[in-house]
Tab-separated table of C-alpha atoms in Angstrom:
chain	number	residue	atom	x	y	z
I	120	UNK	CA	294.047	124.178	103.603
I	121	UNK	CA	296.775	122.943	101.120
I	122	UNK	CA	298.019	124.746	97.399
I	123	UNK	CA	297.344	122.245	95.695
I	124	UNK	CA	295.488	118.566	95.275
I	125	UNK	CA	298.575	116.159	94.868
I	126	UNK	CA	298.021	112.321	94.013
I	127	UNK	CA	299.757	111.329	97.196
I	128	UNK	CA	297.710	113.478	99.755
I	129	UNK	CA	294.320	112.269	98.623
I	130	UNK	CA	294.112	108.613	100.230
I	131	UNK	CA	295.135	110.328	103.519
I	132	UNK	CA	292.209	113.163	103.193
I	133	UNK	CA	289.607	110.464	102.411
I	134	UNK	CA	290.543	108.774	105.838
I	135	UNK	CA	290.672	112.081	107.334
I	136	UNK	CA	286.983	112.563	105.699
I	137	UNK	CA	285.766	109.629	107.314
I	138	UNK	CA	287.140	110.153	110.889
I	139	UNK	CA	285.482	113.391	110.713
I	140	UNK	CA	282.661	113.061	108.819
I	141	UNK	CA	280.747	115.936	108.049
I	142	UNK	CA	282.797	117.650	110.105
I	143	UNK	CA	285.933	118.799	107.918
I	144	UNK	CA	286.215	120.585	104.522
I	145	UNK	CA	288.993	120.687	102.384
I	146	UNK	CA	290.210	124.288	101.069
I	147	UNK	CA	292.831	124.648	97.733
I	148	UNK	CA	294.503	127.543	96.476
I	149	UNK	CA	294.791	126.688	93.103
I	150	UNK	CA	294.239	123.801	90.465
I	151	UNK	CA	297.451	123.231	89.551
I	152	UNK	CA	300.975	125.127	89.875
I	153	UNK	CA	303.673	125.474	86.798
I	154	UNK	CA	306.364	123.268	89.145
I	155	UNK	CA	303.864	120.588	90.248
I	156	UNK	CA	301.876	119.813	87.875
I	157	UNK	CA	303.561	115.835	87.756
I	158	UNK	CA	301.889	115.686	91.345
I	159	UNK	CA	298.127	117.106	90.961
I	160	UNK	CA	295.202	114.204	91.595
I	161	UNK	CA	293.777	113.153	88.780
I	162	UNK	CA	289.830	113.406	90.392
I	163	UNK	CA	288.438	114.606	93.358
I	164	UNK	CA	285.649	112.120	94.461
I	165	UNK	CA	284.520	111.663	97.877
I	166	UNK	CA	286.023	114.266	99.171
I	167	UNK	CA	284.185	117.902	101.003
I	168	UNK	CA	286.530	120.334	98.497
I	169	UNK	CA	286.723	123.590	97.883
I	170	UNK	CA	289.188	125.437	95.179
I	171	UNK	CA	289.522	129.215	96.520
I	172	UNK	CA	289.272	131.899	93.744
I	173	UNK	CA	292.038	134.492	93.788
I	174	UNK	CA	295.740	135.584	92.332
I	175	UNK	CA	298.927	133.702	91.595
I	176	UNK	CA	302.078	135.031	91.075
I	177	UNK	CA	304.204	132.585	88.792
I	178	UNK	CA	308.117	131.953	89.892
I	179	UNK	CA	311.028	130.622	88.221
I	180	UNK	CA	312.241	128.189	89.776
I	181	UNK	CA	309.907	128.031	93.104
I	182	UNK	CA	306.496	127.240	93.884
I	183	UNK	CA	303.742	129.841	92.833
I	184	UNK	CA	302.455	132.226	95.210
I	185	UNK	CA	298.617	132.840	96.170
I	186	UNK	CA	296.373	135.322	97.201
I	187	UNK	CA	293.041	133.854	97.817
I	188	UNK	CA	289.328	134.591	99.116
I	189	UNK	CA	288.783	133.827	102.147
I	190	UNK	CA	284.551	133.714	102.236
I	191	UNK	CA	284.194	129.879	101.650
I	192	UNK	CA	286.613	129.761	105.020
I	193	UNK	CA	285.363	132.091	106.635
I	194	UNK	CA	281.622	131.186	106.524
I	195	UNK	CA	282.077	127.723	107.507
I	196	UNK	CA	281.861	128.168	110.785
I	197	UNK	CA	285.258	126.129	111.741
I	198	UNK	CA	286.846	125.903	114.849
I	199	UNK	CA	289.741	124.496	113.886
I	200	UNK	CA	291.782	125.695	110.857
I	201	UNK	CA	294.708	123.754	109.994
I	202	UNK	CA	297.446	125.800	107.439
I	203	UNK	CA	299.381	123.385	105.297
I	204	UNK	CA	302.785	125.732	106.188
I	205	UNK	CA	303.768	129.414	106.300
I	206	UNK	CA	305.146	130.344	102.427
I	207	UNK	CA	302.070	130.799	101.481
I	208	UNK	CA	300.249	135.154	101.489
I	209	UNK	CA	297.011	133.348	101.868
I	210	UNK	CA	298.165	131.464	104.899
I	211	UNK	CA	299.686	134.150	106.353
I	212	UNK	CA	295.787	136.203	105.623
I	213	UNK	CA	294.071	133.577	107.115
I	214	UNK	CA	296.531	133.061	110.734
I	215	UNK	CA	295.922	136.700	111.318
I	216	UNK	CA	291.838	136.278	110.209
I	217	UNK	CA	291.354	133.525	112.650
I	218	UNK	CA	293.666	135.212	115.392
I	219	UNK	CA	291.126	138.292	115.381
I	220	UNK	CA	287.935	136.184	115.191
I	221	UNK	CA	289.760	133.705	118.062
I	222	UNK	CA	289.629	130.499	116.053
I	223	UNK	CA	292.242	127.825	116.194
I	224	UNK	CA	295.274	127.469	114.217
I	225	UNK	CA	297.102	124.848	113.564
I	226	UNK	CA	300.289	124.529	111.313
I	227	UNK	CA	300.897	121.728	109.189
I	228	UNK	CA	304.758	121.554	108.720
I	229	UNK	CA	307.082	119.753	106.843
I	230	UNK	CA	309.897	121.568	106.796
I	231	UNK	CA	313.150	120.781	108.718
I	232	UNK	CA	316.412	122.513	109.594
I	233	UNK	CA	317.750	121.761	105.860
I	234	UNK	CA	315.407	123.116	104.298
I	235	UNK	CA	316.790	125.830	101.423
I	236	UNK	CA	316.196	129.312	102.098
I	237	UNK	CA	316.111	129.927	105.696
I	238	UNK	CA	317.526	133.776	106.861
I	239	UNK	CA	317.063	134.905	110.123
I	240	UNK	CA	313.932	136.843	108.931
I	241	UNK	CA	311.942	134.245	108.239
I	242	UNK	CA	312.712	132.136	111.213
I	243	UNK	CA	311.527	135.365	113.186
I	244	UNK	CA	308.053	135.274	111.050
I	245	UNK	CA	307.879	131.858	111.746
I	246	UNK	CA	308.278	132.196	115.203
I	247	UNK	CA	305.694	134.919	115.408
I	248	UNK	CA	303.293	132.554	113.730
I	249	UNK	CA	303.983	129.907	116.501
I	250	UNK	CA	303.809	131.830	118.819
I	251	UNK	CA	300.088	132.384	118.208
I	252	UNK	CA	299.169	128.446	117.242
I	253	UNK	CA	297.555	126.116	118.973
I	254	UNK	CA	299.482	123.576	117.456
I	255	UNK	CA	301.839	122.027	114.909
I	256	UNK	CA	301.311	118.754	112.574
I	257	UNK	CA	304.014	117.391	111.765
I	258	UNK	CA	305.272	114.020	109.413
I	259	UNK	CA	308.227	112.669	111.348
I	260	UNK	CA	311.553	113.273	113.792
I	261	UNK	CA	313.119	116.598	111.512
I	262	UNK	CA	309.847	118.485	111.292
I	263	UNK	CA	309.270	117.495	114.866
I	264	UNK	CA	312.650	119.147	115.808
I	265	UNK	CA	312.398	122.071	113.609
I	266	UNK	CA	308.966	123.277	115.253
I	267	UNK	CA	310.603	122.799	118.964
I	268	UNK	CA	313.463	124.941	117.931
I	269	UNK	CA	310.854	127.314	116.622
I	270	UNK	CA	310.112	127.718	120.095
I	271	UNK	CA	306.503	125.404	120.110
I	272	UNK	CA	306.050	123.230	122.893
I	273	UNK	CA	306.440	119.605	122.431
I	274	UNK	CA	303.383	119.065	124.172
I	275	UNK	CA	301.493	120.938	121.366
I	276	UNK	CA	303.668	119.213	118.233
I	277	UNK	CA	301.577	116.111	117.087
I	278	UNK	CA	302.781	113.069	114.698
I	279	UNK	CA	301.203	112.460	111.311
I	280	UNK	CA	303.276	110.213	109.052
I	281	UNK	CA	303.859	110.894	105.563
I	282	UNK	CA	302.109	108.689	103.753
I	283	UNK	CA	300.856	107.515	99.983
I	284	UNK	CA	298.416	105.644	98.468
I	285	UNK	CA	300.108	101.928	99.953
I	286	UNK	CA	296.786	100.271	98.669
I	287	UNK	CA	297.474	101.441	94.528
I	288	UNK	CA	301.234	100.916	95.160
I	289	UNK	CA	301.348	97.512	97.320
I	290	UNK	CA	298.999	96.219	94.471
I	291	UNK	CA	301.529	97.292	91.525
I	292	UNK	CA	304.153	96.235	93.617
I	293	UNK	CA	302.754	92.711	93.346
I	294	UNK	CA	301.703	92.316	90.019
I	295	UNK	CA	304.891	93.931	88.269
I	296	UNK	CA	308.033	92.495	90.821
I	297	UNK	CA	307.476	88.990	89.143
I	298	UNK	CA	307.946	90.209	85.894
I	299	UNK	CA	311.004	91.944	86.677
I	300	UNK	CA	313.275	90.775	84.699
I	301	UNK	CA	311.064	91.166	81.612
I	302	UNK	CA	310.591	94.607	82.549
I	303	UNK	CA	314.540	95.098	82.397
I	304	UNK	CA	314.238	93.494	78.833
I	305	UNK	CA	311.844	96.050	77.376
I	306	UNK	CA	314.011	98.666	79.400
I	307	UNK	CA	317.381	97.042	77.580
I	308	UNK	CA	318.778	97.230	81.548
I	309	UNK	CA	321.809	94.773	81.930
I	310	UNK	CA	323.468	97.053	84.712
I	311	UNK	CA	322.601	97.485	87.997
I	312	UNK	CA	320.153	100.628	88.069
I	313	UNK	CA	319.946	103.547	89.756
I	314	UNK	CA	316.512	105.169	89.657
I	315	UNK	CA	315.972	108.957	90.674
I	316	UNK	CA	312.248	110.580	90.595
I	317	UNK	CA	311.574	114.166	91.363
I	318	UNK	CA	312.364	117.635	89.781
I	319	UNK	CA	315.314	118.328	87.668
I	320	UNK	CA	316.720	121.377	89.977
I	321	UNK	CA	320.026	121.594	91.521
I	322	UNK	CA	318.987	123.411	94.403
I	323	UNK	CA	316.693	121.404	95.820
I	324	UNK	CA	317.676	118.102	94.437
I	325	UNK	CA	321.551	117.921	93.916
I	326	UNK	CA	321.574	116.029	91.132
I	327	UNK	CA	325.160	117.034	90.720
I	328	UNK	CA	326.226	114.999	93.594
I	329	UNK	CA	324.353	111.644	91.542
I	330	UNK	CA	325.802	112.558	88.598
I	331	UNK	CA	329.516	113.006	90.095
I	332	UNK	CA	329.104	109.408	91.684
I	333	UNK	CA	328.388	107.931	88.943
I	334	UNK	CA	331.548	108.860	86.652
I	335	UNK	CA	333.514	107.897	89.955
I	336	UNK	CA	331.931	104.185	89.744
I	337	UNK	CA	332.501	104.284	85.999
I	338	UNK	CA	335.973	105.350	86.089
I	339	UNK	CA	336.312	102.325	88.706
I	340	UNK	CA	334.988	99.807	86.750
I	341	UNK	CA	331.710	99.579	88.228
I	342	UNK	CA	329.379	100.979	85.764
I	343	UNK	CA	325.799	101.238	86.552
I	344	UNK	CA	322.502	102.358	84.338
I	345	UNK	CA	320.840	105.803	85.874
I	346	UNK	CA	317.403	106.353	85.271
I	347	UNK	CA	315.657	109.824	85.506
I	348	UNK	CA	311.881	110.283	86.179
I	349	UNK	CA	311.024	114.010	86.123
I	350	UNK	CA	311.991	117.307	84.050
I	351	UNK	CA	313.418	120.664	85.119
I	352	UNK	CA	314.846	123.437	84.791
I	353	UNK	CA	318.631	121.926	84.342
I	354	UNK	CA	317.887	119.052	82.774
I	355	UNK	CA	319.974	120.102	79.725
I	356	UNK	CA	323.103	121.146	82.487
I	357	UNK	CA	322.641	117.503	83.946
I	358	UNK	CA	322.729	115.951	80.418
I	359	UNK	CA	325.763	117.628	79.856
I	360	UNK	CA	327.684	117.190	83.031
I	361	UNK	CA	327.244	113.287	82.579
I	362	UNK	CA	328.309	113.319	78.493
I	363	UNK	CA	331.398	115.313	79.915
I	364	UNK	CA	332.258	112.943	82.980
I	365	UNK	CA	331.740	110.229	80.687
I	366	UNK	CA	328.806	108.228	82.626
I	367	UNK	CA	328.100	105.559	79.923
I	368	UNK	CA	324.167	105.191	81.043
I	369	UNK	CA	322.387	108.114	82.055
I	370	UNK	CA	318.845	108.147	81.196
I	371	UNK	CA	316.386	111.347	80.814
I	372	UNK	CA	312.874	110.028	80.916
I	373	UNK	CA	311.179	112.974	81.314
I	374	UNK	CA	307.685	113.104	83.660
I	375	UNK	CA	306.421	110.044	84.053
I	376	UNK	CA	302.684	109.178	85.314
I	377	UNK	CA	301.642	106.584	88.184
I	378	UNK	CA	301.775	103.339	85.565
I	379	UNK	CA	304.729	104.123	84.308
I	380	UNK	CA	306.799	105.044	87.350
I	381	UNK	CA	305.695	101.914	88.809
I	382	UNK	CA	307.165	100.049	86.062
I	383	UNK	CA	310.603	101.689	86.618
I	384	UNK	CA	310.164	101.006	90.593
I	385	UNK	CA	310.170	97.287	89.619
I	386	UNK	CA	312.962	97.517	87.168
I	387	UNK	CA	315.508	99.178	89.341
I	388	UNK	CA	318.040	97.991	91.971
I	389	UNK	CA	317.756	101.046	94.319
I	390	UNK	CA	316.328	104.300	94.613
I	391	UNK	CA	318.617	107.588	94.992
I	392	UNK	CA	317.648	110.795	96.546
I	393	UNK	CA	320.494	112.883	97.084
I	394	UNK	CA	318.807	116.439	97.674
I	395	UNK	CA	320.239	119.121	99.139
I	396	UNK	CA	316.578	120.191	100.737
I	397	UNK	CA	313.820	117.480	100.714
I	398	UNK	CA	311.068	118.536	103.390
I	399	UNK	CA	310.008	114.645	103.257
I	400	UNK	CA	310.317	112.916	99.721
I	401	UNK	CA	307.539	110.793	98.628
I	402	UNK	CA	309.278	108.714	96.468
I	403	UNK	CA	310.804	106.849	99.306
I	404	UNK	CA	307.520	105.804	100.222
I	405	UNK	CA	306.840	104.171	96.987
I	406	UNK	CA	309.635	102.740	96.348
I	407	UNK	CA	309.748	100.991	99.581
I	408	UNK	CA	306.655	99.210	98.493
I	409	UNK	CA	308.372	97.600	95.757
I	410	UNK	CA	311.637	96.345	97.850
I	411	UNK	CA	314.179	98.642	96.756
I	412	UNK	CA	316.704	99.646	99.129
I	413	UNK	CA	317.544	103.717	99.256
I	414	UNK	CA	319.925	106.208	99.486
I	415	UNK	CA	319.696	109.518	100.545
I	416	UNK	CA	321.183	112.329	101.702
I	417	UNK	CA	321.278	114.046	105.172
I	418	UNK	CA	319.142	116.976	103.922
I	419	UNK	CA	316.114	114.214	102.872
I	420	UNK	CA	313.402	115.053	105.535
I	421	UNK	CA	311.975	111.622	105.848
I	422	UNK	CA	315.165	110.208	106.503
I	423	UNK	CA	315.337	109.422	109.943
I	424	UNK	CA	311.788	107.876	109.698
I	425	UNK	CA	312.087	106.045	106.636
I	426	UNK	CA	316.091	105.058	106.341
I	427	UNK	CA	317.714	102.880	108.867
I	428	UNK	CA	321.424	103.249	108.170
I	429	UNK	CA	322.867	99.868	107.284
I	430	UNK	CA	319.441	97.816	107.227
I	431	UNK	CA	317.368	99.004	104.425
I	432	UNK	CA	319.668	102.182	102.903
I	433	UNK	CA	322.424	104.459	104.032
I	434	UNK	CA	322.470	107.716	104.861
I	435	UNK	CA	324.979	109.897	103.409
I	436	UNK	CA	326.590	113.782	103.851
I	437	UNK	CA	324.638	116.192	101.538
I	438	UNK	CA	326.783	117.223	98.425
I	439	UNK	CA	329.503	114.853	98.787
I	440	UNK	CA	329.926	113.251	95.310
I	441	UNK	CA	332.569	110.762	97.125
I	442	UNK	CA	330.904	108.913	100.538
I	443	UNK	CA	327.782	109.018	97.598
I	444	UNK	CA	329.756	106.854	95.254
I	445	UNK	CA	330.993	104.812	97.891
I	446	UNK	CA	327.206	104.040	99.227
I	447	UNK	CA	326.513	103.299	95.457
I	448	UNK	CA	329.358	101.097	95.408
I	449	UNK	CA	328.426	98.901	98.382
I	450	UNK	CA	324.763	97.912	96.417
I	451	UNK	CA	326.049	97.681	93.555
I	452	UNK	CA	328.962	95.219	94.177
I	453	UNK	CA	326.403	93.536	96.616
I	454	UNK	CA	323.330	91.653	95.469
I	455	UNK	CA	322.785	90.208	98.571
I	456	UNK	CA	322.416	93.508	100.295
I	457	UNK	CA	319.925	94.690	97.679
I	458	UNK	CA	317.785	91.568	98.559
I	459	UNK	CA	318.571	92.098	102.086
I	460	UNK	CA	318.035	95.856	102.542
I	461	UNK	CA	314.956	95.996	99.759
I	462	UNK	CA	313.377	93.473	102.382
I	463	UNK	CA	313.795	95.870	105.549
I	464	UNK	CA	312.223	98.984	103.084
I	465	UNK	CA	308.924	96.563	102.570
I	466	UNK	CA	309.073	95.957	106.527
I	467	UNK	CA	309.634	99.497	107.568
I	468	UNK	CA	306.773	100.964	105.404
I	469	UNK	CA	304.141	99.166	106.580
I	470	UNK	CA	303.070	101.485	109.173
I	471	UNK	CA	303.278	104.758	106.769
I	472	UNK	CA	299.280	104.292	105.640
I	473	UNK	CA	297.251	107.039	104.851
I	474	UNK	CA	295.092	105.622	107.882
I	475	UNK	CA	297.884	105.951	110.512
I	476	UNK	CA	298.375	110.017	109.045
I	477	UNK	CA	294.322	110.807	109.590
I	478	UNK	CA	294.536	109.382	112.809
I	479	UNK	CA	297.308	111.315	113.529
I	480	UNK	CA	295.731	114.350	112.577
I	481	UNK	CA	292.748	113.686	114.018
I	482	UNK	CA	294.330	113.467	117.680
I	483	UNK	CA	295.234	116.788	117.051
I	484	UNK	CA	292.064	118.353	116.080
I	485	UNK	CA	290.772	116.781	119.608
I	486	UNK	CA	293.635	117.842	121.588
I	487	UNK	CA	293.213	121.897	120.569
I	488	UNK	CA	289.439	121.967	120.311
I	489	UNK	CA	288.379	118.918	122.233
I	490	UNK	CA	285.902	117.901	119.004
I	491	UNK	CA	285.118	113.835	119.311
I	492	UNK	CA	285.726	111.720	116.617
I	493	UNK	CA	282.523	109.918	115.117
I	494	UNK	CA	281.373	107.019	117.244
I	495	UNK	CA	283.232	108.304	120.501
């Protein structure tokens, strides 16, 4: 069960679909959400899905909340029900549902120790939830962590890795990287680039800290071009603080879909994601298909997966405008490094398929309910 159908989970659920085949259905609580509509799947073919009817309640700044009907679920006979997290009311509904009717639970969890929000309230629900799960799911090292802390055993906490589409992105990758230099042309790029994709909101994605960095390279001498993929909230408070700090070449390009983001991947010299609470960060993953080398900050959940300090990114302090500028600095003075670290990204990502994630939660459906994968 997930809230929504996002373009990056669906290669991973059609593997899942055919390591389980006839076996697993696919539950959503809602078509699309007002702060994610830049991620929702355009189709839904070949895959056992199920949108749940119910209630939303519409927030600000944060995801939507749910309240859904449970029947569809319910009915299906399942022994295994896997809950993409704990913010949801619905997932919370169904936990207690399948505690009383003694089916399986396990918790699909991305968050990490970073992660925004966190009072010792919650972390009390979310041990109770634990508590009473046969399982976690998890992408990578910080989730891992998080879930032990939690007080789950480590025994019980089983590896999927994040993953998108490599097959659509490794195939853009190597059609547009030859024209690269074209696509700076029709982009009128001349400086190094910066390239930043996600949601315009400071409290999940720091853009201050970018923003900062980049009037300290300009006031150096070291000017760079910034591009923006996404929209938000305090985009207009972003726009300003750069006219004000004087950053020369800061670009709002509003949401941008698959093609075009692609198009910017090949363009840039390095991707930036300095957030100050990133459960994982897709965008890493796609970037890395094109070469680009990354920085990101401590809070970014796929970091210690995806990032090796010094190889193919660095790593830097969340917030701090100054060791940010100085990572920017070392790229941007350093072609070599670019080609160098851009190299290790297309090395590293290899083994982030959607394949490797279905197989990863497939072991875990075996391990709690002991339920054979086709062919076995």
């Amino acid at each position: 069960m997930t809230n929504v159908l996002a373009h990056y989970r669906v290669a991973g659920f059609r593997e899942l679909a055919g390591l389980l085949p006839e076996r697993i259905g696919f539950f959503v609580l809602a078509r699309d959400m007002g702060h994610r509509r830049y991620v929702l799947a355009p189709e839904e073919a070949s895959l056992p899905l199920t949108y749940l009817e119910g209630w939303r309640w519409r927030r600000r700044v944060a995801d939507d909340l749910h309240w859904n009907r449970l029947g569809p679920v319910l009915r299906g006979g399942h022994d295994v029900v896997i809950l993409g997290g704990w913010a949801e009311p619905t997932y919370l509904l169904l936990w207690l549902r399948c505690l009383a009717g003694r089916r399986k639970v396990l918790f699909w969890v991305e968050s990490t120790a970073h992660e925004a929000g966190r009072t010792a309230a919650r972390e009390a629900v979310k041990r109770l939830l634990l508590r009473h799960a046969a399982g976690c799911i998890v992408p990578g090292r910080r989730a891992r962590e998080y879930c032990a802390s939690l007080g789950m055993d480590r025994e019980r906490i089983f590896e999927a890795p994040n993953a998108v589409d490599r097959a659509f992105f490794r195939e853009r990758a190597e059609k547009l990287r030859p024209r690269r230099e074209e696509l700076r042309r029709e982009l009128d790029l001349s400086r190094p680039t910066v390239l930043f994709a996600g949601r315009l909101v400071e409290r999940y994605k720091g853009l201050t800290t970018l923003i900062d960095a980049v009037a300290g390279l300009e006031a150096k001498g070291a000017g760079v071009s910034v591009l923006l993929a996404g929209d938000g909230p305090d985009r207009e408070r972003y726009r300003e603080r750069a006219a004000r700090l004087g950053c020369r070449d800061v670009r709002f390009l509003g949401v941008q879909d698959h093609q075009a983001l692609t198009r910017l991947y090949a363009a840039a010299d390095l991707l930036v994601l300095p957030s100050r609470s990133e459960t994982w960060g897709f965008v890493l993953n796609e970037g890395m298909e094109f070469g680009l080398p990354v920085v990101v900050s401590e809070a970014v959940g796929a970091g210690p997966d995806l990032v090796r300090h010094g190889e193919n990114g660095l790593i830097v302090p969340v917030a701090d405008a100054a060791a940010l500028e100085d990572a920017l600095r070392t790229l941007v003075l350093d072609p070599a490094a670019r080609a160098s670290m851009g190299a290790a990204s297309r090395r590293i990502i290899e083994r982030f398929s959607p394949r490797t994630w279905a197989e990863g939660v497939a072991r875990a459906v075996e391990a709690v309910a002991a339920v054979p994968r086709a062919g076995r």
